Amino acid sequence: MTDIGSFKVKTGLAEMLKGGVIMDVTTPEQAIIAEEAGACAVMALERVPSDIRAEGGVARMADPTIIQNIMAVVSIPVMAKARIGHFVEARILEALGADYIDESEVLTPADDAYHINKHDFKVPFVCGCRNLGEALRRIGEGAAMIRTKGEPGTGNVVEAVRHMRTVMSEIRALTLMPKEELMSAAKDMGAPYDLVLYVAEHGKLPVVNFAAGGIATPADAALMMQLGVDGIFVGSGIFKSGDPKARAKAIVMATTHYNDAKLLAEISKDLGQPMSGIEISTLTEAQRMQERGW
Amino acid sequence: MKKRVGVLALQGAFREHRQVLEQLGCNVVEVRKTSDLDEIQGLIIPGGESTTIGKLLRIDEMGEKIKELGAKDMPIFGTCAGMILLSKTIVDSEQYRLNLMDTVVERNAFGRQVASFETDLLVPALGHNPLRAVFIRAPYLREVAPNVGILAEYNGKIVFVRQGNLLASAFHPELTPDFRVHQYFLNMIDEH
């Protein structure tokens, strides 16, 4: 029996992206630079997160033309973002042939209570999380891939680190609990019980987990890999830097050779100006995109 | 003695191959540097993005070393991106390749991700029971030279082949609990 778009082929594509870097791009020219640098996928956008942050207003799904023009020039997977809860934007992206949909807090949420029922789609979804409960709620809704939220568009890795450390320590805690404690743990973190049982038994999420939100240097990428993520999303960090080509290539190499400090030293040389960052404490709560998601 | 089998660990689903090989009793070497290729008896090139893996293979001439080992009869098994990298001809692409198999491969030949699928595949070399095969943005072989043996086709498309010491599949045997494909590859190492 042939099964198209099964959960296995959805999570399977994420497995194939592991150890790789997914780069935000806004034009076909940027997409070509990303592919040339060794990106394992690109995220097609109208504006990168730091511009969304600077310009304000409502951020929506990109114009389909932008996505199609990018799909036309690269052979690697092309992802695109839909607003939280906006299942019609997701249907449009699916119809365009996007390879993955990011139901993303970078865009302005379309629903202030519910996320998309992602099981309903043939196209796989990736969603952000700050902690294990949030990750398991999204997987329960059908996400086939998870990423940290971090704080998008800041070039500041601190939030991604915090989210990854939180997820990992909550996973470790579950593996040590006797079974009778797991139902209460599921209740406390607001996560589906069957997924809590899975994590307690296997000591890991049932899907691939990438880092996102604030990664700006090869060292940032290697740091997140050493903390245990499966791969890296870079948003504004590449095309808002002084030398996108060199930086893109360096981040790809650092993601493969994350444990080789000597090589990381070589890779990190002469990359020009990184994107200028934002200190998180200067953001008001309303400016923190990571608070979006339920 | 346990077999020492390498899994190219530059990018992609190398962890799943390692887990299967370990369950089959192998010593697994994750190959990240050219020197990791010393002392392995066989190599698996996993699924991933063939352009990404190709870029990373150019560093320190690792790809050249793999070519040399493949030409010297070391068993190599490529899955999906690995099949693309092993092929001499890639339709409409100038991307880096290992240039070892006399095959013409087409990338993303079944379509984009929304067309990815799993199916039951008949592989006579592995016995009567069909193999559950997972195809993800998968390639297939448009043409193969007469010295390439076809092990399986899906809807008339060539998806599993062997050429002497080289084995290539368009699907992902590392994502299913059926280990017959990996066992077949380990038998090739034994024959060798």
Coordinates of C-alpha atoms in Angstrom, one line a residue:
Chain A
M1 CA 0.0 0.0 0.0
T2 CA 1.3 3.4 -1.0
D3 CA 0.9 6.2 1.6
I4 CA 1.6 9.8 0.5
G5 CA 2.3 12.4 3.1
S6 CA 2.4 10.0 6.0
F7 CA 3.7 11.1 9.4
K8 CA 6.8 9.0 8.6
V9 CA 7.7 10.9 5.4
K10 CA 7.0 14.2 7.2
T11 CA 9.4 13.4 10.1
G12 CA 11.6 11.7 7.6
L13 CA 12.4 15.0 5.7
A14 CA 13.4 16.6 9.0
E15 CA 15.7 13.6 9.7
M16 CA 17.4 14.3 6.3
L17 CA 17.9 18.0 7.3
K18 CA 19.8 17.1 10.5
G19 CA 23.3 18.4 10.9
G20 CA 22.4 21.1 8.4
V21 CA 21.7 24.8 8.3
I22 CA 18.3 26.3 7.1
M23 CA 18.7 29.9 6.0
D24 CA 16.2 32.7 5.8
V25 CA 16.1 34.3 2.3
T26 CA 14.0 37.0 0.7
T27 CA 15.2 36.9 -2.9
P28 CA 16.2 34.3 -5.5
E29 CA 19.8 35.8 -5.4
Q30 CA 20.0 35.1 -1.7
A31 CA 18.6 31.6 -2.1
I32 CA 21.4 30.8 -4.6
I33 CA 24.0 32.2 -2.2
A34 CA 22.5 30.0 0.6
E35 CA 22.5 26.8 -1.6
E36 CA 26.1 27.6 -2.8
A37 CA 27.2 27.9 0.8
G38 CA 25.8 24.5 1.6
A39 CA 22.4 25.3 3.2
C40 CA 20.3 22.1 3.6
A41 CA 17.1 24.2 3.0
V42 CA 16.0 27.8 2.8
M43 CA 13.1 29.6 4.4
A44 CA 11.4 31.9 1.8
L45 CA 10.3 35.2 3.4
E46 CA 9.2 38.6 2.5
R47 CA 11.2 40.2 5.3
V48 CA 13.7 38.7 7.7
P49 CA 12.8 38.8 11.4
S50 CA 15.0 41.8 12.3
D51 CA 13.2 43.9 9.6
I52 CA 9.8 42.7 10.8
R53 CA 10.9 43.8 14.2
A54 CA 12.1 47.2 13.0
E55 CA 9.2 48.0 10.7
G56 CA 6.4 46.8 13.0
G57 CA 2.8 46.4 11.7
V58 CA 1.2 43.0 10.9
A59 CA 3.5 40.4 9.5
R60 CA 1.9 37.9 7.2
M61 CA 2.6 35.0 4.9
A62 CA 4.9 36.0 2.0
D63 CA 3.6 36.8 -1.4
P64 CA 3.4 33.5 -3.3
T65 CA 5.5 35.0 -6.1
I66 CA 8.4 35.4 -3.8
I67 CA 8.1 31.7 -2.7
Q68 CA 7.7 30.5 -6.3
N69 CA 10.6 32.5 -7.6
I70 CA 12.8 31.0 -4.9
M71 CA 11.6 27.5 -5.6
A72 CA 12.4 28.0 -9.2
V73 CA 16.1 28.6 -8.6
V74 CA 17.2 26.1 -5.9
S75 CA 17.1 22.3 -5.7
I76 CA 17.1 22.1 -1.9
P77 CA 13.9 22.1 0.1
V78 CA 12.0 25.5 0.4
M79 CA 10.2 26.2 3.6
A80 CA 7.7 29.1 4.2
K81 CA 6.1 30.7 7.2
A82 CA 2.4 30.8 8.0
R83 CA 0.8 32.8 10.9
I84 CA 0.0 30.9 14.1
G85 CA -3.5 29.5 13.6
H86 CA -3.9 30.7 10.0
F87 CA -4.8 27.4 8.4
V88 CA -5.7 29.1 5.1
E89 CA -2.2 30.6 4.7
A90 CA -1.0 27.0 5.4
R91 CA -3.3 25.6 2.7
I92 CA -2.0 28.2 0.2
L93 CA 1.6 27.3 1.0
E94 CA 0.8 23.6 0.6
A95 CA -0.8 24.3 -2.8
L96 CA 2.3 26.2 -3.8
G97 CA 4.4 23.1 -3.1
A98 CA 6.3 24.4 -0.1
D99 CA 8.3 21.6 1.4
Y100 CA 7.8 22.5 5.0
I101 CA 5.6 25.1 6.8
D102 CA 6.8 27.0 9.8
E103 CA 3.8 28.0 11.9
S104 CA 5.8 30.8 13.3
E105 CA 5.7 33.4 16.1
V106 CA 7.8 35.6 13.9
L107 CA 4.6 36.5 12.0
T108 CA 1.7 38.2 13.8
P109 CA -0.6 35.4 15.2
A110 CA -3.9 35.0 13.4
D111 CA -5.5 33.1 16.3
D112 CA -5.0 34.0 19.9
A113 CA -6.1 30.6 21.3
Y114 CA -5.5 27.8 18.9
H115 CA -2.7 26.5 16.6
I116 CA -3.3 24.8 13.2
N117 CA -4.4 21.2 13.2
K118 CA -1.3 20.0 11.4
H119 CA -2.4 16.4 11.1
D120 CA -4.9 17.6 8.4
F121 CA -2.1 18.4 5.9
K122 CA 0.2 16.5 3.5
V123 CA 2.9 19.1 4.0
P124 CA 4.9 18.8 7.2
F125 CA 5.1 21.6 9.8
V126 CA 7.8 22.9 12.1
C127 CA 6.9 24.8 15.2
G128 CA 8.8 26.8 17.9
C129 CA 8.9 26.0 21.6
R130 CA 10.3 27.4 24.8
N131 CA 9.9 24.3 26.9
L132 CA 9.0 20.6 26.7
G133 CA 5.3 21.1 27.3
E134 CA 5.0 23.5 24.4
A135 CA 7.0 21.2 22.2
L136 CA 4.8 18.2 23.0
R137 CA 1.6 20.3 22.5
R138 CA 2.8 21.2 19.0
I139 CA 3.8 17.6 18.2
G140 CA 0.3 16.5 19.5
E141 CA -1.2 18.9 16.9
G142 CA 0.9 17.2 14.2
A143 CA 4.2 19.1 14.0
A144 CA 6.8 16.8 12.5
M145 CA 9.7 19.0 13.6
I146 CA 10.4 21.3 16.5
R147 CA 12.8 24.3 16.9
T148 CA 13.6 26.5 19.8
K149 CA 11.9 29.9 19.6
G150 CA 14.8 31.9 20.9
E151 CA 14.2 35.6 20.3
P152 CA 14.0 36.1 16.5
G153 CA 15.7 39.0 14.8
T154 CA 18.0 39.9 17.8
G155 CA 21.3 38.2 16.8
N156 CA 21.4 37.3 20.5
V157 CA 21.6 33.6 21.2
V158 CA 20.8 33.7 24.9
E159 CA 17.1 32.9 24.5
A160 CA 17.7 29.9 22.2
V161 CA 20.2 28.6 24.8
R162 CA 17.7 29.0 27.6
H163 CA 14.9 27.3 25.6
M164 CA 17.2 24.4 24.7
R165 CA 18.5 23.9 28.2
T166 CA 14.9 24.0 29.5
V167 CA 13.8 21.3 27.1
M168 CA 16.8 19.1 27.8
S169 CA 16.5 19.3 31.6
E170 CA 12.7 18.7 31.4
I171 CA 13.4 15.6 29.3
R172 CA 16.0 14.3 31.8
A173 CA 13.6 14.9 34.7
L174 CA 10.9 12.8 33.0
T175 CA 13.3 9.9 32.4
L176 CA 13.9 9.7 36.2
M177 CA 10.2 9.8 37.2
P178 CA 8.4 6.6 38.3
K179 CA 5.5 6.0 36.1
E180 CA 2.8 7.1 38.6
E181 CA 4.2 10.6 38.5
L182 CA 4.0 11.0 34.7
M183 CA 0.3 11.8 34.6
S184 CA 0.7 14.7 36.9
A185 CA 3.8 15.8 35.0
A186 CA 1.7 15.8 31.8
K187 CA -1.0 17.9 33.5
D188 CA 1.5 20.4 34.9
M189 CA 3.3 21.0 31.6
G190 CA 0.0 20.8 29.6
A191 CA 1.3 18.1 27.3
P192 CA -0.4 15.0 25.9
Y193 CA 0.1 12.0 28.2
D194 CA 1.1 9.5 25.4
L195 CA 3.9 11.9 24.3
V196 CA 5.1 12.4 27.9
L197 CA 5.3 8.6 28.2
Y198 CA 7.3 8.4 24.9
V199 CA 9.8 11.0 26.2
A200 CA 10.1 9.3 29.6
E201 CA 10.9 6.0 27.9
H202 CA 13.2 7.2 25.1
G203 CA 14.9 10.3 26.8
K204 CA 14.3 12.4 23.6
L205 CA 11.6 14.1 21.6
P206 CA 9.8 11.9 19.0
V207 CA 10.8 14.4 16.3
V208 CA 13.9 16.3 15.2
N209 CA 14.7 19.5 17.2
F210 CA 16.6 22.4 15.6
A211 CA 17.9 25.7 17.2
A212 CA 16.4 29.0 16.0
G213 CA 16.2 32.6 17.2
G214 CA 19.3 34.6 17.6
I215 CA 22.1 32.6 16.0
A216 CA 24.6 34.9 14.3
T217 CA 28.0 33.3 14.3
P218 CA 29.7 29.9 13.6
A219 CA 30.4 29.7 17.4
D220 CA 26.7 30.2 18.1
A221 CA 25.8 27.4 15.8
A222 CA 28.4 25.1 17.3
L223 CA 27.2 26.0 20.8
M224 CA 23.7 25.0 20.0
M225 CA 24.8 21.7 18.4
Q226 CA 26.9 20.9 21.5
L227 CA 23.8 21.6 23.6
G228 CA 22.1 18.8 21.7
V229 CA 20.1 20.3 18.9
D230 CA 19.9 18.4 15.5
G231 CA 20.6 21.4 13.3
I232 CA 20.4 25.2 12.9
F233 CA 18.0 27.8 11.6
V234 CA 19.7 31.2 10.8
G235 CA 17.3 34.0 10.3
S236 CA 18.6 37.5 10.0
G237 CA 22.1 36.4 11.0
I238 CA 23.4 35.8 7.5
F239 CA 21.9 38.4 5.2
K240 CA 22.1 41.2 7.8
S241 CA 25.8 40.7 8.2
G242 CA 28.7 42.3 6.4
D243 CA 29.7 39.3 4.3
P244 CA 26.8 36.9 3.8
K245 CA 28.6 34.5 1.5
A246 CA 31.5 33.9 3.9
R247 CA 29.3 33.8 7.0
A248 CA 26.8 31.3 5.5
K249 CA 29.6 29.0 4.5
A250 CA 31.3 29.3 7.9
I251 CA 28.0 28.5 9.8
V252 CA 27.5 25.4 7.6
M253 CA 31.0 24.2 8.4
A254 CA 30.6 24.9 12.1
T255 CA 27.4 22.9 12.2
T256 CA 29.1 19.8 10.9
H257 CA 32.4 20.2 12.8
Y258 CA 30.9 21.6 16.0
N259 CA 33.2 19.6 18.3
D260 CA 36.5 20.6 16.6
A261 CA 37.6 23.8 18.4
K262 CA 40.7 24.2 16.3
L263 CA 38.7 24.1 13.1
L264 CA 36.1 26.4 14.6
A265 CA 38.9 28.9 15.2
E266 CA 39.9 28.8 11.5
I267 CA 36.3 28.9 10.4
S268 CA 35.5 32.0 12.5
K269 CA 38.3 34.1 11.0
D270 CA 37.7 37.2 8.7
L271 CA 34.0 37.0 8.4
G272 CA 33.4 40.7 8.5
Q273 CA 30.8 42.4 10.6
P274 CA 28.2 40.2 12.3
M275 CA 24.6 41.5 12.4
S276 CA 24.3 44.1 15.2
G277 CA 22.4 42.6 18.0
I278 CA 19.8 43.6 20.5
E279 CA 20.0 43.0 24.3
I280 CA 16.9 41.1 25.3
S281 CA 16.3 43.2 28.4
T282 CA 15.7 46.3 26.2
L283 CA 12.7 44.6 24.7
T284 CA 9.2 45.1 26.2
E285 CA 7.0 42.0 26.7
A286 CA 5.0 43.1 23.6
Q287 CA 8.2 43.1 21.5
R288 CA 9.1 39.6 22.5
M289 CA 8.0 37.3 19.8
Q290 CA 8.6 34.2 21.9
E291 CA 5.6 35.0 24.0
R292 CA 3.4 34.2 21.0
G293 CA 2.0 30.6 21.0
W294 CA -0.4 28.8 23.3
Chain B
M1 CA 35.5 -10.1 14.8
K2 CA 33.1 -7.2 14.6
K3 CA 33.1 -5.4 11.2
R4 CA 34.2 -1.7 11.2
V5 CA 31.8 0.2 9.1
G6 CA 31.9 3.9 8.5
V7 CA 28.9 6.2 8.2
L8 CA 29.6 9.6 6.5
A9 CA 28.6 12.1 9.2
L10 CA 28.8 15.4 7.4
Q11 CA 25.0 16.1 7.2
G12 CA 21.8 14.1 7.1
A13 CA 20.4 10.9 8.7
F14 CA 23.7 9.3 9.7
R15 CA 22.5 8.6 13.3
E16 CA 19.8 6.2 12.0
H17 CA 22.3 4.2 9.9
R18 CA 24.6 4.0 12.9
Q19 CA 21.8 2.6 15.1
V20 CA 20.9 0.0 12.5
L21 CA 24.5 -1.1 12.1
E22 CA 25.1 -1.3 15.8
Q23 CA 22.0 -3.5 16.2
L24 CA 23.5 -5.7 13.5
G25 CA 26.7 -6.0 15.6
C26 CA 29.0 -3.6 13.8
N27 CA 31.6 -1.2 15.1
V28 CA 30.5 2.1 13.6
V29 CA 32.8 4.9 12.8
E30 CA 31.2 8.3 12.2
V31 CA 33.3 9.7 9.3
R32 CA 33.8 13.5 9.6
K33 CA 37.5 13.8 8.7
T34 CA 39.5 12.3 5.9
S35 CA 41.6 10.3 8.4
D36 CA 38.4 8.7 9.7
L37 CA 38.3 6.7 6.4
D38 CA 41.4 4.7 7.5
E39 CA 40.7 1.2 8.7
I40 CA 37.0 1.0 7.8
Q41 CA 35.8 -2.0 5.8
G42 CA 32.8 -0.4 4.2
L43 CA 31.1 3.1 4.1
I44 CA 27.5 4.2 4.1
I45 CA 26.6 7.6 2.5
P46 CA 23.3 8.6 4.2
G47 CA 20.4 10.6 3.0
G48 CA 20.5 14.4 3.5
E49 CA 21.0 17.2 1.0
S50 CA 23.4 16.0 -1.7
T51 CA 24.5 19.6 -2.5
T52 CA 25.3 20.2 1.2
I53 CA 27.2 16.9 1.6
G54 CA 29.0 17.6 -1.7
K55 CA 30.3 20.9 -0.5
L56 CA 31.5 19.4 2.8
L57 CA 33.2 16.5 0.9
R58 CA 35.5 18.9 -0.9
I59 CA 37.1 20.0 2.3
D60 CA 40.5 18.3 2.8
E61 CA 39.9 16.2 -0.4
M62 CA 37.7 13.8 1.5
G63 CA 35.6 13.1 -1.6
E64 CA 38.8 12.2 -3.5
K65 CA 39.8 9.7 -0.9
I66 CA 36.3 8.1 -0.9
K67 CA 36.6 7.8 -4.8
E68 CA 39.9 6.1 -4.4
L69 CA 38.6 3.6 -1.9
G70 CA 35.5 2.9 -4.0
A71 CA 37.6 2.4 -7.1
K72 CA 39.8 0.0 -5.0
D73 CA 36.7 -2.2 -4.3
M74 CA 35.7 -1.0 -0.8
P75 CA 32.0 -1.6 -0.4
I76 CA 30.0 1.7 -0.4
F77 CA 26.3 2.0 0.1
G78 CA 24.5 5.3 -0.8
T79 CA 20.9 6.1 0.2
C80 CA 19.0 8.9 -1.5
A81 CA 21.5 11.7 -1.4
G82 CA 24.1 9.0 -1.3
M83 CA 22.7 7.5 -4.6
I84 CA 23.0 11.0 -6.2
L85 CA 26.6 11.5 -5.0
L86 CA 27.7 8.0 -6.3
S87 CA 26.2 8.6 -9.8
K88 CA 28.4 9.7 -12.7
T89 CA 25.6 11.7 -14.3
I90 CA 23.1 14.0 -12.5
V91 CA 20.4 15.3 -14.7
D92 CA 20.6 19.2 -15.1
S93 CA 23.2 19.6 -12.4
E94 CA 26.9 20.4 -12.2
Q95 CA 27.1 19.7 -8.5
Y96 CA 29.9 17.8 -6.9
R97 CA 29.7 14.0 -7.1
L98 CA 31.9 11.0 -6.4
N99 CA 31.6 9.8 -10.0
L100 CA 31.7 6.1 -9.1
M101 CA 28.6 4.4 -10.6
D102 CA 27.6 4.2 -14.2
T103 CA 24.1 5.6 -13.5
V104 CA 22.1 8.6 -14.6
V105 CA 20.2 10.0 -11.6
E106 CA 17.4 12.5 -11.5
R107 CA 17.0 14.5 -8.3
N108 CA 13.6 15.1 -6.6
A109 CA 12.3 12.9 -9.4
F110 CA 9.0 12.0 -7.8
G111 CA 8.3 15.6 -7.0
R112 CA 8.5 18.0 -4.0
Q113 CA 7.9 17.0 -0.3
V114 CA 4.1 16.9 -0.7
A115 CA 4.6 13.9 -3.1
S116 CA 6.9 12.0 -0.7
F117 CA 5.5 8.5 0.1
E118 CA 6.1 5.1 1.6
T119 CA 5.2 1.9 -0.2
D120 CA 5.7 -1.9 -0.3
L121 CA 8.6 -2.7 -2.6
L122 CA 9.3 -6.1 -4.1
V123 CA 13.1 -6.8 -3.9
P124 CA 13.7 -10.4 -5.1
A125 CA 17.3 -10.4 -3.8
L126 CA 15.9 -9.9 -0.3
G127 CA 13.3 -12.6 -0.4
H128 CA 9.5 -12.9 -1.0
N129 CA 8.3 -10.4 1.7
P130 CA 8.0 -6.9 0.3
L131 CA 10.1 -4.2 1.8
R132 CA 8.5 -1.1 3.4
A133 CA 10.3 1.7 1.5
V134 CA 10.3 5.4 2.5
F135 CA 10.8 7.8 -0.4
I136 CA 11.5 11.5 0.6
R137 CA 12.0 14.0 -2.2
A138 CA 13.6 10.9 -3.7
P139 CA 15.7 10.5 -6.8
Y140 CA 15.4 7.7 -9.3
L141 CA 17.8 6.3 -11.9
R142 CA 16.8 7.2 -15.5
E143 CA 19.4 4.9 -17.0
V144 CA 22.0 2.5 -15.9
A145 CA 24.9 0.8 -17.8
P146 CA 24.7 -2.9 -18.5
N147 CA 27.2 -3.6 -15.7
V148 CA 24.7 -2.2 -13.1
G149 CA 22.3 -4.8 -11.6
I150 CA 18.8 -3.6 -10.9
L151 CA 17.5 -4.9 -7.5
A152 CA 14.2 -3.0 -7.5
E153 CA 11.9 -0.8 -9.5
Y154 CA 8.8 1.2 -8.4
N155 CA 6.2 1.9 -11.1
G156 CA 8.9 1.2 -13.7
K157 CA 11.5 3.6 -12.1
I158 CA 14.8 2.2 -11.0
V159 CA 15.2 2.7 -7.3
F160 CA 17.7 0.1 -6.0
V161 CA 20.9 -1.1 -7.8
R162 CA 24.2 -2.8 -7.3
Q163 CA 27.4 -2.3 -9.4
G164 CA 30.1 -4.7 -8.0
N165 CA 31.1 -3.2 -4.6
L166 CA 28.7 -0.3 -4.9
L167 CA 25.1 -0.3 -3.7
A168 CA 22.6 2.5 -4.0
S169 CA 18.9 3.0 -3.0
A170 CA 16.6 5.9 -3.7
F171 CA 14.7 5.1 -0.5
H172 CA 15.6 5.1 3.2
P173 CA 16.1 1.6 4.7
E174 CA 17.5 3.3 7.9
L175 CA 14.0 4.7 8.7
T176 CA 12.2 1.4 9.0
P177 CA 12.7 -1.6 11.4
D178 CA 13.4 -4.0 8.5
F179 CA 17.2 -4.5 8.4
R180 CA 17.4 -6.7 5.3
V181 CA 19.0 -4.0 3.1
H182 CA 21.7 -3.3 5.7
Q183 CA 22.3 -7.0 6.1
Y184 CA 22.7 -7.3 2.3
F185 CA 25.3 -4.6 2.4
L186 CA 27.2 -6.3 5.3
N187 CA 27.2 -9.5 3.2
M188 CA 28.9 -7.5 0.5
I189 CA 31.6 -6.6 3.0
D190 CA 32.0 -10.3 3.9
E191 CA 32.3 -11.3 0.2
H192 CA 34.9 -8.6 -0.1

